[in-house]
Amino acid sequence: MTAALFNVSTHMEGSLQRPGKIICVGRNYAAHAKELGNVVPDKPLLFFKPPSSIIDNGETIILPPPSLTKQVEHEAEVGVVIGARLRNVDGKAARNGIAGITCVNDVTARDLQKTDGHWVRAKGFDTFCPWGPKIVPFPSDDQLAKTEVTCRVNGSLRQHGHVADMVFSIPFLVSYVSQVMTLEPGDLIATGTPEGVGPLKSGDVVEVEVTGVGVLRNPVR
Ligand code: ZN
């Protein structure tokens, strides 16, 4: 059966279709790898977030109880939404198979990421994947070179990065993932976060902004 193509225009704000899977890329900005004491990888570092972690613009990020984690942090990222079934494709086909981009906040329990040895709990709590507010068509190369990702907490700037500074480009990442698993229309790839990750506490309002997409705003409780 051929999957239907993902149509960006039918997924406007407030009606985003949940992805079947969420693949994330770690340490894709050199300065962020360094701030956490990690080396820049020579291959993309991949991990999953469960689709159950998705929340939409305006919904609340729920902090787990302190018995589980005491260090929850924001990670502002460009989200890539897949538009076609992609299996073992090259970079050019990967680019053509991208439906669009959106904002993602890869919320992370940093203490668990360090102590668990794998990242299932650290990245996987319910509400730990805000995305939106909408999906816009994949930018031209010129636009992409000027695309920035920004994070603000209570109006204060925390993160500011440029897509041009990614270690691995978006088409390369999509191609790389497709060599491992079939990507389906609607799947989401979070492409890594720039430097400046930091804590979230109850009462905060966290915003992720991607040029051309808009602002993803979520309260924290
Ligand atoms: Zn991340």
PDB file of C-alpha atoms and ligand atoms in Angstrom:
ATOM      1  CA  MET A   1       0.000   0.000   0.000  1.00  0.00           C
ATOM      2  CA  THR A   2       1.318   3.406  -0.880  1.00  0.00           C
ATOM      3  CA  ALA A   3       1.000   5.937   1.907  1.00  0.00           C
ATOM      4  CA  ALA A   4      -0.732   9.179   1.065  1.00  0.00           C
ATOM      5  CA  LEU A   5       1.558  12.161   0.702  1.00  0.00           C
ATOM      6  CA  PHE A   6       1.618  14.555   3.616  1.00  0.00           C
ATOM      7  CA  ASN A   7      -0.117  17.778   2.644  1.00  0.00           C
ATOM      8  CA  VAL A   8       1.147  20.768   4.605  1.00  0.00           C
ATOM      9  CA  SER A   9      -1.873  22.895   3.704  1.00  0.00           C
ATOM     10  CA  THR A  10      -4.258  20.592   5.572  1.00  0.00           C
ATOM     11  CA  HIS A  11      -2.211  20.856   8.757  1.00  0.00           C
ATOM     12  CA  MET A  12      -2.698  24.396   9.887  1.00  0.00           C
ATOM     13  CA  GLU A  13      -2.380  25.634  13.444  1.00  0.00           C
ATOM     14  CA  GLY A  14      -4.485  23.665  15.880  1.00  0.00           C
ATOM     15  CA  SER A  15      -4.930  20.634  13.632  1.00  0.00           C
ATOM     16  CA  LEU A  16      -1.486  19.054  13.421  1.00  0.00           C
ATOM     17  CA  GLN A  17      -1.542  15.328  12.765  1.00  0.00           C
ATOM     18  CA  ARG A  18       0.575  13.486  15.343  1.00  0.00           C
ATOM     19  CA  PRO A  19       3.719  11.912  13.877  1.00  0.00           C
ATOM     20  CA  GLY A  20       3.964   8.131  13.737  1.00  0.00           C
ATOM     21  CA  LYS A  21       7.501   8.402  15.027  1.00  0.00           C
ATOM     22  CA  ILE A  22       9.843  11.111  16.272  1.00  0.00           C
ATOM     23  CA  ILE A  23      13.540  10.780  15.519  1.00  0.00           C
ATOM     24  CA  CYS A  24      15.919  13.204  17.173  1.00  0.00           C
ATOM     25  CA  VAL A  25      19.494  14.191  16.448  1.00  0.00           C
ATOM     26  CA  GLY A  26      21.923  14.834  19.296  1.00  0.00           C
ATOM     27  CA  ARG A  27      24.901  17.206  19.214  1.00  0.00           C
ATOM     28  CA  ASN A  28      24.206  18.666  15.779  1.00  0.00           C
ATOM     29  CA  TYR A  29      25.565  22.113  16.660  1.00  0.00           C
ATOM     30  CA  ALA A  30      29.239  22.142  17.625  1.00  0.00           C
ATOM     31  CA  ALA A  31      28.864  24.809  20.320  1.00  0.00           C
ATOM     32  CA  HIS A  32      26.093  22.846  22.090  1.00  0.00           C
ATOM     33  CA  ALA A  33      28.094  19.598  22.074  1.00  0.00           C
ATOM     34  CA  LYS A  34      30.920  21.537  23.700  1.00  0.00           C
ATOM     35  CA  GLU A  35      28.776  23.166  26.395  1.00  0.00           C
ATOM     36  CA  LEU A  36      27.765  19.703  27.677  1.00  0.00           C
ATOM     37  CA  GLY A  37      31.350  18.469  27.500  1.00  0.00           C
ATOM     38  CA  ASN A  38      30.801  16.235  24.462  1.00  0.00           C
ATOM     39  CA  VAL A  39      32.785  15.931  21.260  1.00  0.00           C
ATOM     40  CA  VAL A  40      31.133  16.668  17.916  1.00  0.00           C
ATOM     41  CA  PRO A  41      30.199  13.274  16.458  1.00  0.00           C
ATOM     42  CA  ASP A  42      31.482  12.144  13.060  1.00  0.00           C
ATOM     43  CA  LYS A  43      28.097  10.500  12.386  1.00  0.00           C
ATOM     44  CA  PRO A  44      24.652  11.755  13.447  1.00  0.00           C
ATOM     45  CA  LEU A  45      23.670  10.610  16.930  1.00  0.00           C
ATOM     46  CA  LEU A  46      20.056   9.415  16.754  1.00  0.00           C
ATOM     47  CA  PHE A  47      17.481   8.749  19.436  1.00  0.00           C
ATOM     48  CA  PHE A  48      13.691   8.547  19.729  1.00  0.00           C
ATOM     49  CA  LYS A  49      11.016  10.439  21.526  1.00  0.00           C
ATOM     50  CA  PRO A  50       7.678   8.599  21.848  1.00  0.00           C
ATOM     51  CA  PRO A  51       4.703  10.075  19.955  1.00  0.00           C
ATOM     52  CA  SER A  52       2.916  10.162  23.325  1.00  0.00           C
ATOM     53  CA  SER A  53       5.256  13.014  24.339  1.00  0.00           C
ATOM     54  CA  ILE A  54       3.730  15.380  21.750  1.00  0.00           C
ATOM     55  CA  ILE A  55       1.783  18.469  22.839  1.00  0.00           C
ATOM     56  CA  ASP A  56       0.589  21.374  20.718  1.00  0.00           C
ATOM     57  CA  ASN A  57       1.206  25.100  20.931  1.00  0.00           C
ATOM     58  CA  GLY A  58      -0.263  26.498  24.157  1.00  0.00           C
ATOM     59  CA  GLU A  59      -0.479  23.182  25.977  1.00  0.00           C
ATOM     60  CA  THR A  60       1.332  22.733  29.291  1.00  0.00           C
ATOM     61  CA  ILE A  61       4.678  21.017  29.814  1.00  0.00           C
ATOM     62  CA  ILE A  62       4.171  18.959  32.982  1.00  0.00           C
ATOM     63  CA  LEU A  63       7.290  18.588  35.145  1.00  0.00           C
ATOM     64  CA  PRO A  64       7.616  15.040  36.531  1.00  0.00           C
ATOM     65  CA  PRO A  65       7.775  14.737  40.342  1.00  0.00           C
ATOM     66  CA  PRO A  66      11.160  15.543  41.948  1.00  0.00           C
ATOM     67  CA  SER A  67      11.497  11.873  42.918  1.00  0.00           C
ATOM     68  CA  LEU A  68      11.979  11.165  39.199  1.00  0.00           C
ATOM     69  CA  THR A  69      13.909  14.211  37.941  1.00  0.00           C
ATOM     70  CA  LYS A  70      15.172  17.486  39.362  1.00  0.00           C
ATOM     71  CA  GLN A  71      16.620  18.968  36.146  1.00  0.00           C
ATOM     72  CA  VAL A  72      14.261  19.506  33.205  1.00  0.00           C
ATOM     73  CA  GLU A  73      15.667  21.625  30.367  1.00  0.00           C
ATOM     74  CA  HIS A  74      14.483  23.175  27.096  1.00  0.00           C
ATOM     75  CA  GLU A  75      16.043  22.398  23.710  1.00  0.00           C
ATOM     76  CA  ALA A  76      14.853  24.631  20.858  1.00  0.00           C
ATOM     77  CA  GLU A  77      15.019  22.846  17.509  1.00  0.00           C
ATOM     78  CA  VAL A  78      13.927  22.926  13.889  1.00  0.00           C
ATOM     79  CA  GLY A  79      11.468  20.083  13.303  1.00  0.00           C
ATOM     80  CA  VAL A  80      11.358  18.457   9.865  1.00  0.00           C
ATOM     81  CA  VAL A  81       8.077  16.821   8.792  1.00  0.00           C
ATOM     82  CA  ILE A  82       8.355  14.033   6.252  1.00  0.00           C
ATOM     83  CA  GLY A  83       6.076  14.243   3.216  1.00  0.00           C
ATOM     84  CA  ALA A  84       6.504  10.880   1.478  1.00  0.00           C
ATOM     85  CA  ARG A  85       7.555   7.314   2.164  1.00  0.00           C
ATOM     86  CA  LEU A  86      11.362   7.399   2.156  1.00  0.00           C
ATOM     87  CA  ARG A  87      13.519   4.312   2.325  1.00  0.00           C
ATOM     88  CA  ASN A  88      17.273   4.359   1.694  1.00  0.00           C
ATOM     89  CA  VAL A  89      17.183   7.614  -0.284  1.00  0.00           C
ATOM     90  CA  ASP A  90      20.026   9.963  -1.186  1.00  0.00           C
ATOM     91  CA  GLY A  91      20.188  13.596  -0.087  1.00  0.00           C
ATOM     92  CA  LYS A  92      18.399  14.936  -3.169  1.00  0.00           C
ATOM     93  CA  ALA A  93      15.477  12.513  -2.863  1.00  0.00           C
ATOM     94  CA  ALA A  94      15.416  13.182   0.881  1.00  0.00           C
ATOM     95  CA  ARG A  95      15.052  16.914   0.281  1.00  0.00           C
ATOM     96  CA  ASN A  96      12.221  16.321  -2.189  1.00  0.00           C
ATOM     97  CA  GLY A  97      10.488  14.113   0.367  1.00  0.00           C
ATOM     98  CA  ILE A  98      10.336  16.743   3.091  1.00  0.00           C
ATOM     99  CA  ALA A  99       6.868  18.281   3.577  1.00  0.00           C
ATOM    100  CA  GLY A 100       7.936  21.185   5.734  1.00  0.00           C
ATOM    101  CA  ILE A 101       9.425  22.480   8.950  1.00  0.00           C
ATOM    102  CA  THR A 102       8.063  23.467  12.333  1.00  0.00           C
ATOM    103  CA  CYS A 103       9.291  24.372  15.832  1.00  0.00           C
ATOM    104  CA  VAL A 104      10.137  21.620  18.332  1.00  0.00           C
ATOM    105  CA  ASN A 105      11.067  21.817  21.993  1.00  0.00           C
ATOM    106  CA  ASP A 106      13.018  18.635  22.801  1.00  0.00           C
ATOM    107  CA  VAL A 107      12.339  18.866  26.547  1.00  0.00           C
ATOM    108  CA  THR A 108      14.930  16.793  28.415  1.00  0.00           C
ATOM    109  CA  ALA A 109      15.450  15.534  31.969  1.00  0.00           C
ATOM    110  CA  ARG A 110      19.172  16.281  31.929  1.00  0.00           C
ATOM    111  CA  ASP A 111      19.937  14.429  35.163  1.00  0.00           C
ATOM    112  CA  LEU A 112      18.369  11.207  33.850  1.00  0.00           C
ATOM    113  CA  GLN A 113      20.155  11.612  30.523  1.00  0.00           C
ATOM    114  CA  LYS A 114      23.430  11.506  32.444  1.00  0.00           C
ATOM    115  CA  THR A 115      22.595   8.710  34.915  1.00  0.00           C
ATOM    116  CA  ASP A 116      20.443   6.278  32.907  1.00  0.00           C
ATOM    117  CA  GLY A 117      23.002   5.496  30.203  1.00  0.00           C
ATOM    118  CA  HIS A 118      20.239   5.578  27.584  1.00  0.00           C
ATOM    119  CA  TRP A 119      17.833   8.409  26.966  1.00  0.00           C
ATOM    120  CA  VAL A 120      14.416   6.724  27.053  1.00  0.00           C
ATOM    121  CA  ARG A 121      13.258   8.342  30.301  1.00  0.00           C
ATOM    122  CA  ALA A 122      15.185  11.605  29.832  1.00  0.00           C
ATOM    123  CA  LYS A 123      13.486  12.339  26.515  1.00  0.00           C
ATOM    124  CA  GLY A 124      10.269  10.397  26.834  1.00  0.00           C
ATOM    125  CA  PHE A 125       7.988  11.864  29.495  1.00  0.00           C
ATOM    126  CA  ASP A 126       4.475  12.863  28.457  1.00  0.00           C
ATOM    127  CA  THR A 127       4.381  16.540  27.317  1.00  0.00           C
ATOM    128  CA  PHE A 128       8.160  16.570  26.600  1.00  0.00           C
ATOM    129  CA  CYS A 129       7.688  17.242  22.857  1.00  0.00           C
ATOM    130  CA  PRO A 130       5.883  20.524  22.208  1.00  0.00           C
ATOM    131  CA  TRP A 131       5.657  21.239  18.475  1.00  0.00           C
ATOM    132  CA  GLY A 132       3.990  23.743  16.170  1.00  0.00           C
ATOM    133  CA  PRO A 133       2.321  26.188  15.935  1.00  0.00           C
ATOM    134  CA  LYS A 134       2.150  25.143  12.278  1.00  0.00           C
ATOM    135  CA  ILE A 135       4.075  23.393   9.535  1.00  0.00           C
ATOM    136  CA  VAL A 136       5.404  25.556   6.700  1.00  0.00           C
ATOM    137  CA  PRO A 137       6.834  24.341   3.370  1.00  0.00           C
ATOM    138  CA  PHE A 138      10.533  23.470   3.336  1.00  0.00           C
ATOM    139  CA  PRO A 139      12.501  26.672   2.692  1.00  0.00           C
ATOM    140  CA  SER A 140      14.633  27.341  -0.391  1.00  0.00           C
ATOM    141  CA  ASP A 141      18.399  27.039   0.077  1.00  0.00           C
ATOM    142  CA  ASP A 142      18.645  30.839   0.392  1.00  0.00           C
ATOM    143  CA  GLN A 143      15.891  30.970   3.003  1.00  0.00           C
ATOM    144  CA  LEU A 144      17.322  27.989   4.876  1.00  0.00           C
ATOM    145  CA  ALA A 145      20.736  29.684   5.103  1.00  0.00           C
ATOM    146  CA  LYS A 146      19.000  32.563   6.914  1.00  0.00           C
ATOM    147  CA  THR A 147      16.800  30.381   9.144  1.00  0.00           C
ATOM    148  CA  GLU A 148      17.376  30.866  12.868  1.00  0.00           C
ATOM    149  CA  VAL A 149      16.141  28.992  15.914  1.00  0.00           C
ATOM    150  CA  THR A 150      15.582  30.878  19.133  1.00  0.00           C
ATOM    151  CA  CYS A 151      14.457  29.990  22.659  1.00  0.00           C
ATOM    152  CA  ARG A 152      13.105  32.412  25.224  1.00  0.00           C
ATOM    153  CA  VAL A 153      12.025  31.672  28.782  1.00  0.00           C
ATOM    154  CA  ASN A 154       9.741  34.296  30.341  1.00  0.00           C
ATOM    155  CA  GLY A 155      10.824  36.629  27.541  1.00  0.00           C
ATOM    156  CA  SER A 156      14.585  36.236  28.196  1.00  0.00           C
ATOM    157  CA  LEU A 157      16.769  34.929  25.385  1.00  0.00           C
ATOM    158  CA  ARG A 158      18.261  31.508  26.190  1.00  0.00           C
ATOM    159  CA  GLN A 159      19.220  30.009  22.827  1.00  0.00           C
ATOM    160  CA  HIS A 160      19.923  31.434  19.405  1.00  0.00           C
ATOM    161  CA  GLY A 161      21.354  29.393  16.545  1.00  0.00           C
ATOM    162  CA  HIS A 162      21.535  29.290  12.777  1.00  0.00           C
ATOM    163  CA  VAL A 163      20.563  26.308  10.626  1.00  0.00           C
ATOM    164  CA  ALA A 164      23.729  27.084   8.637  1.00  0.00           C
ATOM    165  CA  ASP A 165      25.748  26.039  11.726  1.00  0.00           C
ATOM    166  CA  MET A 166      24.360  22.495  11.859  1.00  0.00           C
ATOM    167  CA  VAL A 167      27.061  19.816  11.775  1.00  0.00           C
ATOM    168  CA  PHE A 168      24.885  17.644   9.476  1.00  0.00           C
ATOM    169  CA  SER A 169      22.490  19.284   7.001  1.00  0.00           C
ATOM    170  CA  ILE A 170      18.764  18.525   7.020  1.00  0.00           C
ATOM    171  CA  PRO A 171      18.762  16.544   3.711  1.00  0.00           C
ATOM    172  CA  PHE A 172      21.776  14.557   4.919  1.00  0.00           C
ATOM    173  CA  LEU A 173      19.994  13.727   8.184  1.00  0.00           C
ATOM    174  CA  VAL A 174      16.818  12.581   6.413  1.00  0.00           C
ATOM    175  CA  SER A 175      18.885  10.418   4.037  1.00  0.00           C
ATOM    176  CA  TYR A 176      20.877   8.994   6.952  1.00  0.00           C
ATOM    177  CA  VAL A 177      17.763   8.048   8.938  1.00  0.00           C
ATOM    178  CA  SER A 178      16.171   6.520   5.820  1.00  0.00           C
ATOM    179  CA  GLN A 179      19.086   4.096   5.560  1.00  0.00           C
ATOM    180  CA  VAL A 180      18.002   2.648   8.909  1.00  0.00           C
ATOM    181  CA  MET A 181      14.205   2.859   8.940  1.00  0.00           C
ATOM    182  CA  THR A 182      11.456   3.682   6.474  1.00  0.00           C
ATOM    183  CA  LEU A 183      10.222   7.225   6.997  1.00  0.00           C
ATOM    184  CA  GLU A 184       6.471   7.694   6.596  1.00  0.00           C
ATOM    185  CA  PRO A 185       4.468  10.819   5.767  1.00  0.00           C
ATOM    186  CA  GLY A 186       4.000  12.827   8.949  1.00  0.00           C
ATOM    187  CA  ASP A 187       7.074  11.481  10.748  1.00  0.00           C
ATOM    188  CA  LEU A 188       8.997  14.163  12.630  1.00  0.00           C
ATOM    189  CA  ILE A 189      12.761  14.656  12.830  1.00  0.00           C
ATOM    190  CA  ALA A 190      14.091  17.034  15.501  1.00  0.00           C
ATOM    191  CA  THR A 191      17.380  18.288  14.100  1.00  0.00           C
ATOM    192  CA  GLY A 192      19.336  19.167  17.231  1.00  0.00           C
ATOM    193  CA  THR A 193      19.663  22.177  19.471  1.00  0.00           C
ATOM    194  CA  PRO A 194      22.107  25.100  19.528  1.00  0.00           C
ATOM    195  CA  GLU A 195      23.980  26.106  22.671  1.00  0.00           C
ATOM    196  CA  GLY A 196      22.264  27.687  25.660  1.00  0.00           C
ATOM    197  CA  VAL A 197      20.122  24.832  27.004  1.00  0.00           C
ATOM    198  CA  GLY A 198      18.898  25.567  30.508  1.00  0.00           C
ATOM    199  CA  PRO A 199      16.400  24.738  33.250  1.00  0.00           C
ATOM    200  CA  LEU A 200      12.622  25.012  33.223  1.00  0.00           C
ATOM    201  CA  LYS A 201      10.644  25.511  36.421  1.00  0.00           C
ATOM    202  CA  SER A 202       6.987  25.624  37.291  1.00  0.00           C
ATOM    203  CA  GLY A 203       5.431  28.930  36.235  1.00  0.00           C
ATOM    204  CA  ASP A 204       7.813  29.496  33.328  1.00  0.00           C
ATOM    205  CA  VAL A 205       6.608  30.169  29.806  1.00  0.00           C
ATOM    206  CA  VAL A 206       8.997  28.775  27.183  1.00  0.00           C
ATOM    207  CA  GLU A 207       9.013  29.886  23.554  1.00  0.00           C
ATOM    208  CA  VAL A 208      10.720  28.324  20.543  1.00  0.00           C
ATOM    209  CA  GLU A 209      10.839  30.406  17.386  1.00  0.00           C
ATOM    210  CA  VAL A 210      11.980  29.272  13.950  1.00  0.00           C
ATOM    211  CA  THR A 211      12.276  31.834  11.145  1.00  0.00           C
ATOM    212  CA  GLY A 212       9.239  31.624   8.886  1.00  0.00           C
ATOM    213  CA  VAL A 213       7.331  29.259  11.178  1.00  0.00           C
ATOM    214  CA  GLY A 214       6.381  31.442  14.114  1.00  0.00           C
ATOM    215  CA  VAL A 215       6.452  31.012  17.877  1.00  0.00           C
ATOM    216  CA  LEU A 216       5.706  27.816  19.801  1.00  0.00           C
ATOM    217  CA  ARG A 217       4.713  28.892  23.312  1.00  0.00           C
ATOM    218  CA  ASN A 218       4.114  26.515  26.234  1.00  0.00           C
ATOM    219  CA  PRO A 219       3.618  27.107  29.951  1.00  0.00           C
ATOM    220  CA  VAL A 220       5.428  24.854  32.445  1.00  0.00           C
ATOM    221  CA  ARG A 221       3.819  23.366  35.534  1.00  0.00           C
TER     222      ARG A 221
HETATM  223 ZN    ZN B   1      17.527  17.762  21.242  1.00  0.00          ZN
END
